[in-house]
Short mmCIF file of C-alpha atoms in Angstrom, two decimals:
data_model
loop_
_atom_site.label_atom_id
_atom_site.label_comp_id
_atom_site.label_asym_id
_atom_site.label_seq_id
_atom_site.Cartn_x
_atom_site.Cartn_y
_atom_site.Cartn_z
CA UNK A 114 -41.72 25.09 -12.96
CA UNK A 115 -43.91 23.50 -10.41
CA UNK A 116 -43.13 26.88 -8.21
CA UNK A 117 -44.62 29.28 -11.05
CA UNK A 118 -47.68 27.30 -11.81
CA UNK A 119 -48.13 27.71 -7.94
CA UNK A 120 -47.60 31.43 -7.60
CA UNK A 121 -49.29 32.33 -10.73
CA UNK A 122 -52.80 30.07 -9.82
CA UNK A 123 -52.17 32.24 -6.28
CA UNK A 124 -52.01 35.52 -8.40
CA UNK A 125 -55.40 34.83 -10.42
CA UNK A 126 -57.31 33.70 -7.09
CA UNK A 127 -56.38 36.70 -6.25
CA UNK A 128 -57.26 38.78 -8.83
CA UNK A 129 -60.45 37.39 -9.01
CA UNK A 130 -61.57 36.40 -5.36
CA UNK A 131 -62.39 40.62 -4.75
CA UNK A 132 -62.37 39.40 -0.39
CA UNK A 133 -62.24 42.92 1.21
CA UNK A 134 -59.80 44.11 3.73
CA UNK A 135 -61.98 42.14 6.54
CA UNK A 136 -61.84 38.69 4.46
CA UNK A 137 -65.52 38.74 3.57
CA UNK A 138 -65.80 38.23 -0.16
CA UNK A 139 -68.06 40.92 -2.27
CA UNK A 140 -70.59 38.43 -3.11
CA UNK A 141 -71.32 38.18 0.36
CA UNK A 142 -71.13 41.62 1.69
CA UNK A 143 -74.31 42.16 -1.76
CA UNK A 144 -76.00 38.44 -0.55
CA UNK A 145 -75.92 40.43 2.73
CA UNK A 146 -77.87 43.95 2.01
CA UNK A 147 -80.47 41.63 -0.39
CA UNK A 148 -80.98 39.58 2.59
CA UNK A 149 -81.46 43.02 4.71
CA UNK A 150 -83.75 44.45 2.06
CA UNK A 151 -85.89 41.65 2.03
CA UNK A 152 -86.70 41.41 5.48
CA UNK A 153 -87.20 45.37 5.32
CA UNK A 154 -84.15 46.00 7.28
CA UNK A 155 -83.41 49.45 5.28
CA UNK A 156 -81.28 50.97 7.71
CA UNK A 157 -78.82 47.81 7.18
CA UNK A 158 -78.80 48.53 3.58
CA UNK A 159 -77.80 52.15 3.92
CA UNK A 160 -75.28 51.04 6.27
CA UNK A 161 -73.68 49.06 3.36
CA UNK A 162 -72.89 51.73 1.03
CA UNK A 163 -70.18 54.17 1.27
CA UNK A 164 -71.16 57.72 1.97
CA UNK A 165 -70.45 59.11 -1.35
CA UNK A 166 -71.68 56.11 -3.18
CA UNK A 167 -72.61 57.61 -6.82
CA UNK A 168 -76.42 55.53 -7.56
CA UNK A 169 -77.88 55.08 -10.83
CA UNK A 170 -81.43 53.60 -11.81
CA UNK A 171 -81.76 52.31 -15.35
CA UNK A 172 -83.06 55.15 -17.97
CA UNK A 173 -86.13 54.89 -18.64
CA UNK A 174 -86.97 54.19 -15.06
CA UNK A 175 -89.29 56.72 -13.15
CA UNK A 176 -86.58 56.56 -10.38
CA UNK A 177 -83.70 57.66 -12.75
CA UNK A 178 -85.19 61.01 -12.53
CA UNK A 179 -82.67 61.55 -9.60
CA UNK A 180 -79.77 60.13 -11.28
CA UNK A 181 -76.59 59.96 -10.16
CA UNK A 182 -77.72 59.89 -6.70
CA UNK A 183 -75.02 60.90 -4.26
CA UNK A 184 -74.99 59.01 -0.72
CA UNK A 185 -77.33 57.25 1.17
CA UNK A 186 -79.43 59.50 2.07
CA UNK A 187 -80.17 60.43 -1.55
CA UNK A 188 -80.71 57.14 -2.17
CA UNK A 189 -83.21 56.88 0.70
CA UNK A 190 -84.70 59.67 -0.25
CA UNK A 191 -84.77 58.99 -4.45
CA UNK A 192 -85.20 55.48 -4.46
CA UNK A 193 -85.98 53.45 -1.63
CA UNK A 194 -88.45 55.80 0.20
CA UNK A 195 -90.48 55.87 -3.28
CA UNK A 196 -90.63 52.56 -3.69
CA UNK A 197 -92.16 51.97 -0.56
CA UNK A 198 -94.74 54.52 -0.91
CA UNK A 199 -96.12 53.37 -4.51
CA UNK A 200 -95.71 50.08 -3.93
CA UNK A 201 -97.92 47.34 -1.63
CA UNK A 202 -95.48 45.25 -2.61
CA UNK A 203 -92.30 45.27 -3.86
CA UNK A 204 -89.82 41.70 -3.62
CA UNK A 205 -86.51 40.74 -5.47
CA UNK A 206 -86.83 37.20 -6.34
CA UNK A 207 -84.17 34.77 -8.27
CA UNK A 208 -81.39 36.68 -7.23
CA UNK A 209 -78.18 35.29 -8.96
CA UNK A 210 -74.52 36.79 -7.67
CA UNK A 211 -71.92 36.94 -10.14
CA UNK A 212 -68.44 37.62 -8.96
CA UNK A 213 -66.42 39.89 -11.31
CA UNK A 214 -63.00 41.09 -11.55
CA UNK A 215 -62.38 44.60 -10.32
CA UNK A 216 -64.54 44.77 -7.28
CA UNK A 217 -67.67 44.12 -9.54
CA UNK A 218 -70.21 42.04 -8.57
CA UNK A 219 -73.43 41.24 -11.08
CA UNK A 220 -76.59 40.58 -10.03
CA UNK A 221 -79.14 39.16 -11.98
CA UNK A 222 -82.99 38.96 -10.48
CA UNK A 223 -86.37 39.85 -10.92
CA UNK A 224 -89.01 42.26 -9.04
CA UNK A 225 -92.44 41.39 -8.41
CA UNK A 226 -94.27 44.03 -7.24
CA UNK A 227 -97.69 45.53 -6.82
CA UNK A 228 -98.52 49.01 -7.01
CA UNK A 229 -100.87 51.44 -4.95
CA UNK A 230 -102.48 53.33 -6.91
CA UNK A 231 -103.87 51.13 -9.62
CA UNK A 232 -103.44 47.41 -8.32
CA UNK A 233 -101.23 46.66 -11.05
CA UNK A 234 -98.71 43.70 -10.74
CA UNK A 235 -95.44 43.13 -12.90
CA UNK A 236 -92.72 40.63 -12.53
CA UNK A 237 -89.15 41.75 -14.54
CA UNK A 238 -85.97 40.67 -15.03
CA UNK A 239 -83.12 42.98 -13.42
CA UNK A 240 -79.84 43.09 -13.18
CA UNK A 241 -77.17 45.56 -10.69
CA UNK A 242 -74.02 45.88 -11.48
CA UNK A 243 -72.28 46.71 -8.31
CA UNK A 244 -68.87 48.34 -7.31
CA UNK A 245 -67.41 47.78 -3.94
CA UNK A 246 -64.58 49.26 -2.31
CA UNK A 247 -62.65 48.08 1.22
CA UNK A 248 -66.21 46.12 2.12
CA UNK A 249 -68.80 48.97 1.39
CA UNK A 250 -70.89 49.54 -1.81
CA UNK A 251 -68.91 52.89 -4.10
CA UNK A 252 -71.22 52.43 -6.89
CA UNK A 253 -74.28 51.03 -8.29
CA UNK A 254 -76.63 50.54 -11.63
CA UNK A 255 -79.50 49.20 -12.34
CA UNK A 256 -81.13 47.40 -15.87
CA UNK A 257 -84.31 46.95 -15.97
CA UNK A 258 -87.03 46.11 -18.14
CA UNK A 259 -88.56 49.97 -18.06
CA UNK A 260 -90.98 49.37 -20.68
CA UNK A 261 -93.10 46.50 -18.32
CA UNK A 262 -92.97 49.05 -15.42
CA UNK A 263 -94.10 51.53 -17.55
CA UNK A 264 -96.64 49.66 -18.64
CA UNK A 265 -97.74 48.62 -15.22
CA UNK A 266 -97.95 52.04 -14.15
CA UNK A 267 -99.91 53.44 -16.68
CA UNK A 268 -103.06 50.78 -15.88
#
């Protein structure tokens, strides 16, 4: 008996742990690319998603316009290259990891930005659900408060 309880508390680490083929856990492969995005490393980011990654932005978000977007590049391109050019600022604060079952990892946060053109500020709560697959990113969405960015826009 002692042997099953063994083997089966094994099995369940195991289903749940999600450690990729190099024995780095998911949590820490997404802890990684926010740590890269925050000190602008973008490159590092990109580097961390698989090359036919399929990214969504929440609807209702100006970015979802794209949406899905295919690879990093498009994501680059869509997303991240946007950002930087509305934006004076634009940090992800409180970040929470959440390890799931199924490669899934759930991150909860905020943004606090500051826009260009009008000076506007917002601080939301977020969240990214993210998919990973043999240590790189396969898959990504984003919820998001769309109605406070909206809002922050339209100032």
């Amino acid at each position: 008996m002692k042997k099953m309880i063994s083997l089966k508390a094994l099995c369940m680490v195991m289903l749940f742990a999600s450690v990729d083929m190099m024995g780095q856990s998911n949590v820490k492969i997404i802890e990684g690319l926010y740590a890269a995005f925050a000190v602008g490393d973008i490159p590092k980011v990109l580097a961390g998603l698989d090359e036919k990654v399929v990214w969504n932005e929440a609807e209702g978000n100006k970015y979802a316009d794209g949406n899905p977007y295919i690879g990093p590049e498009a994501v680059l391109n869509g997303v991240f290259a946007r950002i930087g050019a509305e934006h004076e600022y634009f940090k992800l604060a409180d970040i929470q990891l959440h390890e799931m079952a199924n490669n899934k990892v759930l991150s909860t946060l905020r943004y606090q930005a500051k826009l260009k053109s009008n000076g506007a500020t917002y601080d939301v709560q977020v969240a990214h659900l993210w998919t990973l697959k043999d240590g790189k990113v396969i898959a990504f969405q984003q919820y998001l408060d769309t109605k406070k960015v909206a809002e922050a826009m339209a100032k």
